[in-house]
PDB file of C-alpha atoms in Angstrom:
ATOM      1  CA  UNK A   8       0.000   0.000   0.000  1.00 84.00           C
ATOM      2  CA  UNK A   9       1.333   3.420  -0.949  1.00 89.00           C
ATOM      3  CA  UNK A  10       0.463   7.071  -1.494  1.00 92.00           C
ATOM      4  CA  UNK A  11      -0.424   7.272  -5.186  1.00 91.00           C
ATOM      5  CA  UNK A  12       0.196  10.901  -6.098  1.00 93.00           C
ATOM      6  CA  UNK A  13       1.112  14.347  -4.836  1.00 93.00           C
ATOM      7  CA  UNK A  14       3.924  15.505  -2.574  1.00 94.00           C
ATOM      8  CA  UNK A  15       4.176  12.124  -0.801  1.00 94.00           C
ATOM      9  CA  UNK A  16       3.474  10.073  -3.944  1.00 92.00           C
ATOM     10  CA  UNK A  17       5.139   6.663  -3.999  1.00 90.00           C
ATOM     11  CA  UNK A  18       5.741   6.390  -0.241  1.00 93.00           C
ATOM     12  CA  UNK A  19       4.804   2.995   1.194  1.00 91.00           C
ATOM     13  CA  UNK A  20       2.349   2.987   4.104  1.00 92.00           C
ATOM     14  CA  UNK A  21       2.268   0.662   7.081  1.00 90.00           C
ATOM     15  CA  UNK A  22      -0.836  -1.513   7.386  1.00 87.00           C
ATOM     16  CA  UNK A  23      -2.200  -2.498  10.844  1.00 73.00           C
ATOM     17  CA  UNK A  24      -2.013  -6.159  11.830  1.00 74.00           C
ATOM     18  CA  UNK A  25      -5.672  -6.073  12.857  1.00 66.00           C
ATOM     19  CA  UNK A  26      -9.023  -6.571  11.193  1.00 58.00           C
ATOM     20  CA  UNK A  27      -8.474  -3.390   9.168  1.00 60.00           C
ATOM     21  CA  UNK A  28      -9.297  -3.784   5.470  1.00 58.00           C
ATOM     22  CA  UNK A  29      -7.342  -1.088   3.605  1.00 65.00           C
ATOM     23  CA  UNK A  30      -8.754   0.432   0.426  1.00 64.00           C
ATOM     24  CA  UNK A  31      -6.831  -0.986  -2.529  1.00 71.00           C
ATOM     25  CA  UNK A  32      -4.548   1.334  -4.510  1.00 69.00           C
ATOM     26  CA  UNK A  33      -6.585   0.944  -7.711  1.00 80.00           C
ATOM     27  CA  UNK A  34      -9.830   1.826  -5.912  1.00 80.00           C
ATOM     28  CA  UNK A  35      -8.219   4.904  -4.334  1.00 83.00           C
ATOM     29  CA  UNK A  36      -6.871   5.904  -7.739  1.00 88.00           C
ATOM     30  CA  UNK A  37     -10.371   5.659  -9.244  1.00 88.00           C
ATOM     31  CA  UNK A  38     -11.895   7.666  -6.379  1.00 90.00           C
ATOM     32  CA  UNK A  39      -9.328  10.443  -6.676  1.00 92.00           C
ATOM     33  CA  UNK A  40      -9.747  10.541 -10.457  1.00 91.00           C
ATOM     34  CA  UNK A  41     -13.462  11.194  -9.871  1.00 90.00           C
ATOM     35  CA  UNK A  42     -12.828  13.849  -7.219  1.00 93.00           C
ATOM     36  CA  UNK A  43     -10.259  15.743  -9.281  1.00 90.00           C
ATOM     37  CA  UNK A  44     -10.033  19.386  -8.238  1.00 94.00           C
ATOM     38  CA  UNK A  45     -12.283  18.972  -5.167  1.00 96.00           C
ATOM     39  CA  UNK A  46      -9.278  17.825  -3.101  1.00 97.00           C
ATOM     40  CA  UNK A  47      -6.834  20.803  -3.117  1.00 97.00           C
ATOM     41  CA  UNK A  48      -7.644  23.100  -0.189  1.00 98.00           C
ATOM     42  CA  UNK A  49     -10.326  20.741   1.170  1.00 98.00           C
ATOM     43  CA  UNK A  50     -11.008  19.994   4.829  1.00 98.00           C
ATOM     44  CA  UNK A  51     -11.342  16.209   5.041  1.00 98.00           C
ATOM     45  CA  UNK A  52     -12.890  13.800   7.546  1.00 98.00           C
ATOM     46  CA  UNK A  53     -11.904  10.128   7.190  1.00 98.00           C
ATOM     47  CA  UNK A  54     -14.219   7.854   9.208  1.00 97.00           C
ATOM     48  CA  UNK A  55     -13.180   4.260   9.978  1.00 94.00           C
ATOM     49  CA  UNK A  56      -9.739   5.418   8.782  1.00 95.00           C
ATOM     50  CA  UNK A  57      -7.790   2.151   9.178  1.00 91.00           C
ATOM     51  CA  UNK A  58      -4.358   3.026   7.735  1.00 92.00           C
ATOM     52  CA  UNK A  59      -5.180   6.680   7.106  1.00 95.00           C
ATOM     53  CA  UNK A  60      -4.394   6.116   3.398  1.00 94.00           C
ATOM     54  CA  UNK A  61      -7.429   8.037   2.105  1.00 95.00           C
ATOM     55  CA  UNK A  62      -6.820  11.126   4.244  1.00 97.00           C
ATOM     56  CA  UNK A  63      -3.073  11.011   3.633  1.00 98.00           C
ATOM     57  CA  UNK A  64      -3.719  10.788  -0.109  1.00 96.00           C
ATOM     58  CA  UNK A  65      -5.871  13.922   0.237  1.00 97.00           C
ATOM     59  CA  UNK A  66      -3.117  15.772   2.114  1.00 98.00           C
ATOM     60  CA  UNK A  67      -0.532  14.655  -0.442  1.00 98.00           C
ATOM     61  CA  UNK A  68      -2.779  16.120  -3.165  1.00 97.00           C
ATOM     62  CA  UNK A  69      -3.115  19.476  -1.412  1.00 98.00           C
ATOM     63  CA  UNK A  70      -5.983  19.167   1.091  1.00 98.00           C
ATOM     64  CA  UNK A  71      -5.796  21.826   3.822  1.00 98.00           C
ATOM     65  CA  UNK A  72      -6.537  19.437   6.700  1.00 98.00           C
ATOM     66  CA  UNK A  73      -7.577  15.872   7.413  1.00 99.00           C
ATOM     67  CA  UNK A  74      -9.051  14.336  10.554  1.00 99.00           C
ATOM     68  CA  UNK A  75      -8.745  10.545  10.721  1.00 98.00           C
ATOM     69  CA  UNK A  76     -11.069   8.630  13.037  1.00 98.00           C
ATOM     70  CA  UNK A  77     -10.798   5.000  14.082  1.00 96.00           C
ATOM     71  CA  UNK A  78     -11.732   3.324  17.357  1.00 94.00           C
ATOM     72  CA  UNK A  79      -8.953   0.733  17.153  1.00 92.00           C
ATOM     73  CA  UNK A  80      -5.846   1.818  19.095  1.00 94.00           C
ATOM     74  CA  UNK A  81      -3.533  -0.247  16.894  1.00 92.00           C
ATOM     75  CA  UNK A  82      -4.938   1.379  13.761  1.00 92.00           C
ATOM     76  CA  UNK A  83      -4.515   4.862  15.276  1.00 95.00           C
ATOM     77  CA  UNK A  84      -0.902   4.067  16.191  1.00 95.00           C
ATOM     78  CA  UNK A  85      -0.250   2.977  12.587  1.00 95.00           C
ATOM     79  CA  UNK A  86      -1.941   6.130  11.256  1.00 96.00           C
ATOM     80  CA  UNK A  87       0.328   8.275  13.442  1.00 98.00           C
ATOM     81  CA  UNK A  88       3.401   6.436  12.145  1.00 97.00           C
ATOM     82  CA  UNK A  89       2.171   6.877   8.560  1.00 97.00           C
ATOM     83  CA  UNK A  90       1.701  10.612   9.171  1.00 98.00           C
ATOM     84  CA  UNK A  91       5.260  10.844  10.516  1.00 98.00           C
ATOM     85  CA  UNK A  92       6.620   8.851   7.579  1.00 97.00           C
ATOM     86  CA  UNK A  93       4.911  11.054   4.974  1.00 97.00           C
ATOM     87  CA  UNK A  94       5.757  14.301   6.829  1.00 97.00           C
ATOM     88  CA  UNK A  95       2.411  15.706   5.700  1.00 97.00           C
ATOM     89  CA  UNK A  96       0.978  18.587   7.722  1.00 97.00           C
ATOM     90  CA  UNK A  97      -2.632  19.280   8.673  1.00 98.00           C
ATOM     91  CA  UNK A  98      -3.361  15.764   9.951  1.00 98.00           C
ATOM     92  CA  UNK A  99      -5.131  14.913  13.201  1.00 98.00           C
ATOM     93  CA  UNK A 100      -6.031  11.488  14.588  1.00 98.00           C
ATOM     94  CA  UNK A 101      -8.997  10.780  16.858  1.00 98.00           C
ATOM     95  CA  UNK A 102      -9.322   7.390  18.523  1.00 98.00           C
ATOM     96  CA  UNK A 103     -13.069   7.146  18.961  1.00 97.00           C
ATOM     97  CA  UNK A 104     -16.199   5.296  18.010  1.00 96.00           C
ATOM     98  CA  UNK A 105     -17.468   7.157  14.932  1.00 96.00           C
ATOM     99  CA  UNK A 106     -21.050   7.317  16.185  1.00 96.00           C
ATOM    100  CA  UNK A 107     -19.959   8.848  19.496  1.00 97.00           C
ATOM    101  CA  UNK A 108     -17.715  11.404  17.786  1.00 98.00           C
ATOM    102  CA  UNK A 109     -20.191  12.710  15.177  1.00 97.00           C
ATOM    103  CA  UNK A 110     -22.419  14.537  17.722  1.00 98.00           C
ATOM    104  CA  UNK A 111     -19.323  16.087  19.327  1.00 98.00           C
ATOM    105  CA  UNK A 112     -18.139  17.403  15.965  1.00 98.00           C
ATOM    106  CA  UNK A 113     -21.653  18.736  15.339  1.00 97.00           C
ATOM    107  CA  UNK A 114     -21.675  20.435  18.744  1.00 97.00           C
ATOM    108  CA  UNK A 115     -18.341  22.081  17.897  1.00 97.00           C
ATOM    109  CA  UNK A 116     -19.819  23.241  14.547  1.00 97.00           C
ATOM    110  CA  UNK A 117     -17.156  21.439  12.525  1.00 97.00           C
ATOM    111  CA  UNK A 118     -17.761  21.198   8.795  1.00 97.00           C
ATOM    112  CA  UNK A 119     -15.850  19.346   6.113  1.00 98.00           C
ATOM    113  CA  UNK A 120     -15.634  19.568   2.332  1.00 98.00           C
ATOM    114  CA  UNK A 121     -15.059  15.839   1.880  1.00 98.00           C
ATOM    115  CA  UNK A 122     -16.083  13.026   4.199  1.00 98.00           C
ATOM    116  CA  UNK A 123     -14.879   9.511   3.474  1.00 96.00           C
ATOM    117  CA  UNK A 124     -16.342   6.494   5.259  1.00 94.00           C
ATOM    118  CA  UNK A 125     -15.148   2.910   4.935  1.00 91.00           C
ATOM    119  CA  UNK A 126     -17.119   1.105   7.663  1.00 86.00           C
ATOM    120  CA  UNK A 127     -16.862  -2.621   8.356  1.00 78.00           C
ATOM    121  CA  UNK A 128     -18.542  -4.611   5.598  1.00 64.00           C
ATOM    122  CA  UNK A 129     -21.851  -6.381   6.160  1.00 61.00           C
ATOM    123  CA  UNK A 130     -21.309 -10.075   5.388  1.00 57.00           C
ATOM    124  CA  UNK A 131     -24.196 -11.962   7.005  1.00 60.00           C
ATOM    125  CA  UNK A 132     -27.779 -11.398   8.036  1.00 66.00           C
ATOM    126  CA  UNK A 133     -27.724  -9.869  11.486  1.00 65.00           C
ATOM    127  CA  UNK A 134     -24.482  -7.925  10.929  1.00 65.00           C
ATOM    128  CA  UNK A 135     -24.763  -4.218  11.694  1.00 68.00           C
ATOM    129  CA  UNK A 136     -25.263  -2.215   8.491  1.00 74.00           C
ATOM    130  CA  UNK A 137     -22.880   0.622   9.307  1.00 80.00           C
ATOM    131  CA  UNK A 138     -23.574   2.380   5.984  1.00 81.00           C
ATOM    132  CA  UNK A 139     -27.292   2.641   6.764  1.00 81.00           C
ATOM    133  CA  UNK A 140     -26.534   3.621  10.366  1.00 85.00           C
ATOM    134  CA  UNK A 141     -24.130   6.341   9.227  1.00 89.00           C
ATOM    135  CA  UNK A 142     -26.519   7.808   6.643  1.00 86.00           C
ATOM    136  CA  UNK A 143     -29.338   7.840   9.212  1.00 87.00           C
ATOM    137  CA  UNK A 144     -27.183   9.564  11.850  1.00 91.00           C
ATOM    138  CA  UNK A 145     -28.658  12.998  12.577  1.00 91.00           C
ATOM    139  CA  UNK A 146     -25.249  14.573  13.249  1.00 95.00           C
ATOM    140  CA  UNK A 147     -23.689  13.683   9.884  1.00 94.00           C
ATOM    141  CA  UNK A 148     -25.553  16.202   7.667  1.00 93.00           C
ATOM    142  CA  UNK A 149     -24.554  19.052   9.999  1.00 94.00           C
ATOM    143  CA  UNK A 150     -20.890  18.309   9.227  1.00 97.00           C
ATOM    144  CA  UNK A 151     -21.454  19.028   5.534  1.00 95.00           C
ATOM    145  CA  UNK A 152     -22.085  22.365   3.832  1.00 93.00           C
ATOM    146  CA  UNK A 153     -23.939  22.834   0.528  1.00 90.00           C
ATOM    147  CA  UNK A 154     -20.876  21.984  -1.596  1.00 91.00           C
ATOM    148  CA  UNK A 155     -19.619  19.046   0.509  1.00 95.00           C
ATOM    149  CA  UNK A 156     -19.412  15.440  -0.637  1.00 96.00           C
ATOM    150  CA  UNK A 157     -19.607  12.079   1.150  1.00 95.00           C
ATOM    151  CA  UNK A 158     -17.798   9.093  -0.333  1.00 95.00           C
ATOM    152  CA  UNK A 159     -18.766   5.675   1.039  1.00 92.00           C
ATOM    153  CA  UNK A 160     -16.998   2.390   0.547  1.00 88.00           C
ATOM    154  CA  UNK A 161     -18.843  -0.881   1.049  1.00 80.00           C
ATOM    155  CA  UNK A 162     -18.900  -4.435  -0.251  1.00 71.00           C
ATOM    156  CA  UNK A 163     -20.402  -4.664  -3.747  1.00 61.00           C
ATOM    157  CA  UNK A 164     -22.924  -7.246  -2.531  1.00 57.00           C
ATOM    158  CA  UNK A 165     -24.427  -4.521  -0.326  1.00 55.00           C
ATOM    159  CA  UNK A 166     -26.456  -3.047  -3.213  1.00 53.00           C
ATOM    160  CA  UNK A 167     -30.001  -3.433  -1.935  1.00 56.00           C
ATOM    161  CA  UNK A 168     -30.187   0.250  -1.016  1.00 57.00           C
ATOM    162  CA  UNK A 169     -30.194   2.490  -4.079  1.00 61.00           C
ATOM    163  CA  UNK A 170     -31.142   5.714  -2.303  1.00 63.00           C
ATOM    164  CA  UNK A 171     -31.199   7.130   1.185  1.00 73.00           C
ATOM    165  CA  UNK A 172     -33.582   9.852   2.427  1.00 77.00           C
ATOM    166  CA  UNK A 173     -31.890  13.250   2.402  1.00 82.00           C
ATOM    167  CA  UNK A 174     -29.011  12.149   0.147  1.00 86.00           C
ATOM    168  CA  UNK A 175     -28.455  12.406  -3.607  1.00 88.00           C
ATOM    169  CA  UNK A 176     -26.384   9.622  -5.172  1.00 88.00           C
ATOM    170  CA  UNK A 177     -23.957  11.211  -7.650  1.00 90.00           C
ATOM    171  CA  UNK A 178     -22.023   8.042  -8.520  1.00 89.00           C
ATOM    172  CA  UNK A 179     -22.442   4.379  -7.598  1.00 88.00           C
ATOM    173  CA  UNK A 180     -19.722   2.104  -8.997  1.00 88.00           C
ATOM    174  CA  UNK A 181     -18.159  -1.280  -8.362  1.00 88.00           C
ATOM    175  CA  UNK A 182     -14.421  -1.932  -8.464  1.00 84.00           C
ATOM    176  CA  UNK A 183     -14.079  -5.678  -8.080  1.00 82.00           C
ATOM    177  CA  UNK A 184     -15.635  -6.523  -4.711  1.00 79.00           C
ATOM    178  CA  UNK A 185     -15.672  -2.860  -3.610  1.00 85.00           C
ATOM    179  CA  UNK A 186     -18.626  -0.517  -4.036  1.00 86.00           C
ATOM    180  CA  UNK A 187     -17.992   3.253  -4.031  1.00 90.00           C
ATOM    181  CA  UNK A 188     -20.989   5.552  -3.551  1.00 90.00           C
ATOM    182  CA  UNK A 189     -20.500   9.305  -3.925  1.00 91.00           C
ATOM    183  CA  UNK A 190     -23.268  11.291  -2.223  1.00 91.00           C
ATOM    184  CA  UNK A 191     -24.284  14.871  -1.646  1.00 91.00           C
ATOM    185  CA  UNK A 192     -26.567  16.132   1.108  1.00 88.00           C
ATOM    186  CA  UNK A 193     -29.879  17.378  -0.270  1.00 84.00           C
ATOM    187  CA  UNK A 194     -31.175  20.768   0.897  1.00 79.00           C
ATOM    188  CA  UNK A 195     -33.480  20.523   3.913  1.00 62.00           C
ATOM    189  CA  UNK A 196     -36.982  19.432   2.933  1.00 48.00           C
ATOM    190  CA  UNK A 197     -35.981  17.823  -0.378  1.00 55.00           C
ATOM    191  CA  UNK A 198     -36.002  14.042  -0.592  1.00 56.00           C
ATOM    192  CA  UNK A 199     -33.983  11.808  -2.896  1.00 51.00           C
ATOM    193  CA  UNK A 200     -35.786  10.576  -6.042  1.00 50.00           C
TER     194      UNK A 200
END
């Protein structure tokens, strides 16, 4: 795993020896090709950050800041080492449960231009659907302004939901076993088609 492009392009990243499932280089490359000029100067929130590769890729490509959130201590330690290795500035790491942190960020009136979320995949009936839980979280929309974007990663088998109330799906693509959904918050009172 490596930083693909930008000031830290080509640097190898450490991967945690935990249940973390890092986003593959080719999937990250496709995502950043779609995002294009939205990254430079952006304030980024990376939820379920794992290695920090997504946020670090943003910083390498000129993002102003990136907050990486993961509840796993080992993952956060690896993220900190990856930040040190890349020497990128503007990075912060928060070891926290995502769903506990979102209301705190809302309370502090934090807003982000790009929010990435790569929650644990749903594999079996009865598994928590973190994508649905995240999109239903009342604090999440407050962290986005009118021009913000949310990029979700999930397993491509998790395709039963085509739309979510309050969200517009801009892109929904599969890359092998990975599904990338690019969303934008709809203005208050407007529902998705």
